[in-house]
């Protein structure tokens, strides 16, 4: 859907012997991407994928960083709507808190597409994400296999309330609960943050020195955990999630055993493709799943 600004000048400039023809200038649709944080390489890649696809399709893309703050997220959405955006792409900070932002856009009849994390309310036109439950299950199955069906594991959780945190945890538990000799001895949030991953892992090692494996719900926490394990002289199974460049390099270097690779750039790109179809009045799938894969050394 292109907006056409049409102006016509019908007065002939007889003195010059000239006449003005109708003038058309196309204005691109304006799309806002409100992202949970750009202090994480995963979401930087998601943003870049969206930017590249928007440029390819001829849309103007406004990117607003919520810095993992739900109040700022709502402010960003209100800012985007005040700029007259035609569609809103949202990567929520929290699946419950984002509902206010979604409803604000709904009230202005601006379609909303969620990326990577879902919203627990409001009208969502479409959702683009990896199957986080399947990814968590893939991580749990890998750990169970490597442990030979027995051992003690801990989990580093993401941001409380985020659908990715809930879904990855659900899949992980589903996988390990099928093994009676594998026990989850601790599961604590580290908010998808590397520094917090380091600190939480240090505390968990003090409380549970017998741990055999760690599942971190993203690579940033896994990389923080890896530093804590290295400092403690622990060589135990470590699995991350996202497949960031640094996470994959850590797997290749033997510092992590595996990561569940998402394709954040593709999530951003597909999000804009879905937006493009919606703006053209075309039908889209309610959910677009982006493939995952297990990366090992």
Tab-separated table of N, CA, C and O in Angstrom, residues 173-222:
chain	number	residue	atom	x	y	z
A	173	UNK	N	12.324	-28.727	30.193
A	173	UNK	CA	11.798	-29.614	31.238
A	173	UNK	C	11.129	-30.839	30.631
A	173	UNK	O	11.254	-31.956	31.161
A	174	UNK	N	10.439	-30.655	29.539
A	174	UNK	CA	9.784	-31.776	28.873
A	174	UNK	C	10.801	-32.839	28.473
A	174	UNK	O	10.556	-34.048	28.618
A	175	UNK	N	11.971	-32.395	27.998
A	175	UNK	CA	12.997	-33.332	27.547
A	175	UNK	C	13.631	-34.085	28.712
A	175	UNK	O	13.792	-35.309	28.656
A	176	UNK	N	13.992	-33.354	29.770
A	176	UNK	CA	14.721	-34.037	30.856
A	176	UNK	C	13.789	-34.822	31.780
A	176	UNK	O	14.239	-35.759	32.453
A	177	UNK	N	12.493	-34.471	31.807
A	177	UNK	CA	11.570	-35.212	32.664
A	177	UNK	C	11.355	-36.637	32.174
A	177	UNK	O	10.872	-37.488	32.916
A	178	UNK	N	11.761	-36.895	30.935
A	178	UNK	CA	11.678	-38.261	30.424
A	178	UNK	C	12.809	-39.145	30.906
A	178	UNK	O	12.871	-40.324	30.541
A	179	UNK	N	13.695	-38.583	31.717
A	179	UNK	CA	14.844	-39.349	32.238
A	179	UNK	C	14.810	-39.270	33.763
A	179	UNK	O	15.164	-38.240	34.347
A	180	UNK	N	14.416	-40.356	34.392
A	180	UNK	CA	14.213	-40.351	35.853
A	180	UNK	C	15.495	-40.118	36.633
A	180	UNK	O	15.452	-39.681	37.790
A	181	UNK	N	16.644	-40.393	36.023
A	181	UNK	CA	17.917	-40.233	36.734
A	181	UNK	C	18.585	-38.884	36.448
A	181	UNK	O	19.728	-38.661	36.848
A	182	UNK	N	17.880	-37.999	35.753
A	182	UNK	CA	18.367	-36.628	35.561
A	182	UNK	C	17.506	-35.711	36.419
A	182	UNK	O	16.275	-35.742	36.338
A	183	UNK	N	18.151	-34.906	37.251
A	183	UNK	CA	17.397	-34.014	38.126
A	183	UNK	C	17.800	-32.560	37.896
A	183	UNK	O	18.980	-32.250	37.734
A	184	UNK	N	16.785	-31.700	37.859
A	184	UNK	CA	17.020	-30.254	37.770
A	184	UNK	C	17.146	-29.746	39.204
A	184	UNK	O	16.164	-29.658	39.932
A	185	UNK	N	18.364	-29.410	39.616
A	185	UNK	CA	18.592	-29.059	41.012
A	185	UNK	C	18.465	-27.558	41.276
A	185	UNK	O	18.344	-27.138	42.430
A	186	UNK	N	18.457	-26.754	40.213
A	186	UNK	CA	18.279	-25.307	40.394
A	186	UNK	C	17.916	-24.666	39.057
A	186	UNK	O	18.381	-25.108	38.004
A	187	UNK	N	17.074	-23.652	39.123
A	187	UNK	CA	16.696	-22.892	37.931
A	187	UNK	C	16.475	-21.445	38.365
A	187	UNK	O	15.533	-21.148	39.100
A	188	UNK	N	17.373	-20.556	37.918
A	188	UNK	CA	17.318	-19.167	38.377
A	188	UNK	C	17.428	-18.200	37.202
A	188	UNK	O	18.139	-18.472	36.233
A	189	UNK	N	16.753	-17.050	37.295
A	189	UNK	CA	16.833	-16.067	36.213
A	189	UNK	C	18.160	-15.315	36.196
A	189	UNK	O	18.714	-14.996	37.248
A	190	UNK	N	18.636	-15.047	34.991
A	190	UNK	CA	19.784	-14.167	34.786
A	190	UNK	C	19.472	-13.168	33.676
A	190	UNK	O	20.367	-12.500	33.158
A	191	UNK	N	18.185	-13.093	33.307
A	191	UNK	CA	17.653	-12.012	32.473
A	191	UNK	C	18.311	-11.853	31.103
A	191	UNK	O	18.425	-10.738	30.593
A	192	UNK	N	18.756	-12.974	30.527
A	192	UNK	CA	19.367	-12.946	29.195
A	192	UNK	C	20.616	-12.061	29.149
A	192	UNK	O	21.002	-11.572	28.091
A	193	UNK	N	21.256	-11.857	30.295
A	193	UNK	CA	22.375	-10.911	30.406
A	193	UNK	C	23.660	-11.654	30.763
A	193	UNK	O	23.670	-12.502	31.657
A	194	UNK	N	24.763	-11.312	30.109
A	194	UNK	CA	26.018	-12.031	30.306
A	194	UNK	C	26.579	-11.843	31.719
A	194	UNK	O	27.001	-12.813	32.360
A	195	UNK	N	26.592	-10.606	32.191
A	195	UNK	CA	27.124	-10.344	33.534
A	195	UNK	C	26.303	-11.061	34.595
A	195	UNK	O	26.854	-11.651	35.537
A	196	UNK	N	24.986	-11.008	34.445
A	196	UNK	CA	24.132	-11.711	35.399
A	196	UNK	C	24.308	-13.221	35.285
A	196	UNK	O	24.234	-13.943	36.282
A	197	UNK	N	24.551	-13.703	34.080
A	197	UNK	CA	24.829	-15.127	33.899
A	197	UNK	C	26.066	-15.554	34.670
A	197	UNK	O	26.100	-16.615	35.297
A	198	UNK	N	27.091	-14.711	34.632
A	198	UNK	CA	28.323	-14.965	35.386
A	198	UNK	C	28.042	-15.000	36.884
A	198	UNK	O	28.432	-15.943	37.583
A	199	UNK	N	27.347	-13.982	37.380
A	199	UNK	CA	27.095	-13.884	38.822
A	199	UNK	C	26.208	-15.011	39.335
A	199	UNK	O	26.474	-15.602	40.390
A	200	UNK	N	25.152	-15.308	38.591
A	200	UNK	CA	24.241	-16.383	39.015
A	200	UNK	C	24.951	-17.726	38.991
A	200	UNK	O	24.794	-18.550	39.901
A	201	UNK	N	25.775	-17.947	37.968
A	201	UNK	CA	26.495	-19.218	37.882
A	201	UNK	C	27.486	-19.370	39.025
A	201	UNK	O	27.643	-20.467	39.589
A	202	UNK	N	28.150	-18.300	39.405
A	202	UNK	CA	29.066	-18.350	40.547
A	202	UNK	C	28.326	-18.774	41.808
A	202	UNK	O	28.812	-19.628	42.574
A	203	UNK	N	27.148	-18.188	42.026
A	203	UNK	CA	26.359	-18.536	43.215
A	203	UNK	C	25.860	-19.970	43.159
A	203	UNK	O	25.855	-20.687	44.171
A	204	UNK	N	25.456	-20.411	41.988
A	204	UNK	CA	24.956	-21.783	41.850
A	204	UNK	C	26.069	-22.805	42.081
A	204	UNK	O	25.836	-23.875	42.669
A	205	UNK	N	27.273	-22.481	41.643
A	205	UNK	CA	28.395	-23.409	41.852
A	205	UNK	C	28.733	-23.549	43.332
A	205	UNK	O	29.114	-24.635	43.787
A	206	UNK	N	28.569	-22.474	44.071
A	206	UNK	CA	28.813	-22.549	45.513
A	206	UNK	C	27.757	-23.410	46.201
A	206	UNK	O	28.069	-24.193	47.095
A	207	UNK	N	26.518	-23.263	45.753
A	207	UNK	CA	25.418	-24.013	46.374
A	207	UNK	C	25.337	-25.445	45.859
A	207	UNK	O	24.891	-26.344	46.586
A	208	UNK	N	25.761	-25.666	44.615
A	208	UNK	CA	25.629	-26.992	43.989
A	208	UNK	C	26.916	-27.369	43.252
A	208	UNK	O	26.947	-27.448	42.020
A	209	UNK	N	27.985	-27.635	43.986
A	209	UNK	CA	29.249	-27.972	43.320
A	209	UNK	C	29.187	-29.282	42.538
A	209	UNK	O	30.055	-29.559	41.710
A	210	UNK	N	28.137	-30.079	42.790
A	210	UNK	CA	28.025	-31.388	42.150
A	210	UNK	C	27.376	-31.327	40.771
A	210	UNK	O	27.162	-32.375	40.120
A	211	UNK	N	27.036	-30.161	40.283
A	211	UNK	CA	26.322	-30.025	39.018
A	211	UNK	C	27.102	-30.647	37.853
A	211	UNK	O	28.336	-30.545	37.785
A	212	UNK	N	26.371	-31.292	36.940
A	212	UNK	CA	26.990	-31.958	35.784
A	212	UNK	C	26.756	-31.238	34.457
A	212	UNK	O	27.478	-31.481	33.485
A	213	UNK	N	25.712	-30.401	34.403
A	213	UNK	CA	25.396	-29.728	33.140
A	213	UNK	C	24.628	-28.440	33.402
A	213	UNK	O	23.926	-28.310	34.409
A	214	UNK	N	24.781	-27.495	32.460
A	214	UNK	CA	24.106	-26.195	32.550
A	214	UNK	C	23.400	-25.913	31.230
A	214	UNK	O	23.996	-26.047	30.154
A	215	UNK	N	22.125	-25.532	31.334
A	215	UNK	CA	21.411	-25.019	30.170
A	215	UNK	C	21.118	-23.549	30.412
A	215	UNK	O	20.444	-23.189	31.372
A	216	UNK	N	21.669	-22.700	29.545
A	216	UNK	CA	21.399	-21.264	29.613
A	216	UNK	C	20.457	-20.911	28.471
A	216	UNK	O	20.692	-21.301	27.324
A	217	UNK	N	19.395	-20.182	28.772
A	217	UNK	CA	18.359	-19.921	27.782
A	217	UNK	C	18.749	-18.918	26.704
A	217	UNK	O	17.950	-18.640	25.819
A	218	UNK	N	19.960	-18.371	26.779
A	218	UNK	CA	20.516	-17.669	25.616
A	218	UNK	C	22.038	-17.710	25.700
A	218	UNK	O	22.627	-18.068	26.733
A	219	UNK	N	22.685	-17.356	24.600
A	219	UNK	CA	24.148	-17.442	24.539
A	219	UNK	C	24.830	-16.426	25.436
A	219	UNK	O	25.938	-16.676	25.931
A	220	UNK	N	24.210	-15.270	25.626
A	220	UNK	CA	24.817	-14.265	26.495
A	220	UNK	C	24.980	-14.821	27.917
A	220	UNK	O	26.048	-14.693	28.530
A	221	UNK	N	23.944	-15.433	28.459
A	221	UNK	CA	24.053	-16.033	29.800
A	221	UNK	C	25.025	-17.194	29.787
A	221	UNK	O	25.778	-17.398	30.752
A	222	UNK	N	25.015	-17.965	28.699
A	222	UNK	CA	25.932	-19.105	28.606
A	222	UNK	C	27.386	-18.636	28.622
A	222	UNK	O	28.240	-19.253	29.274
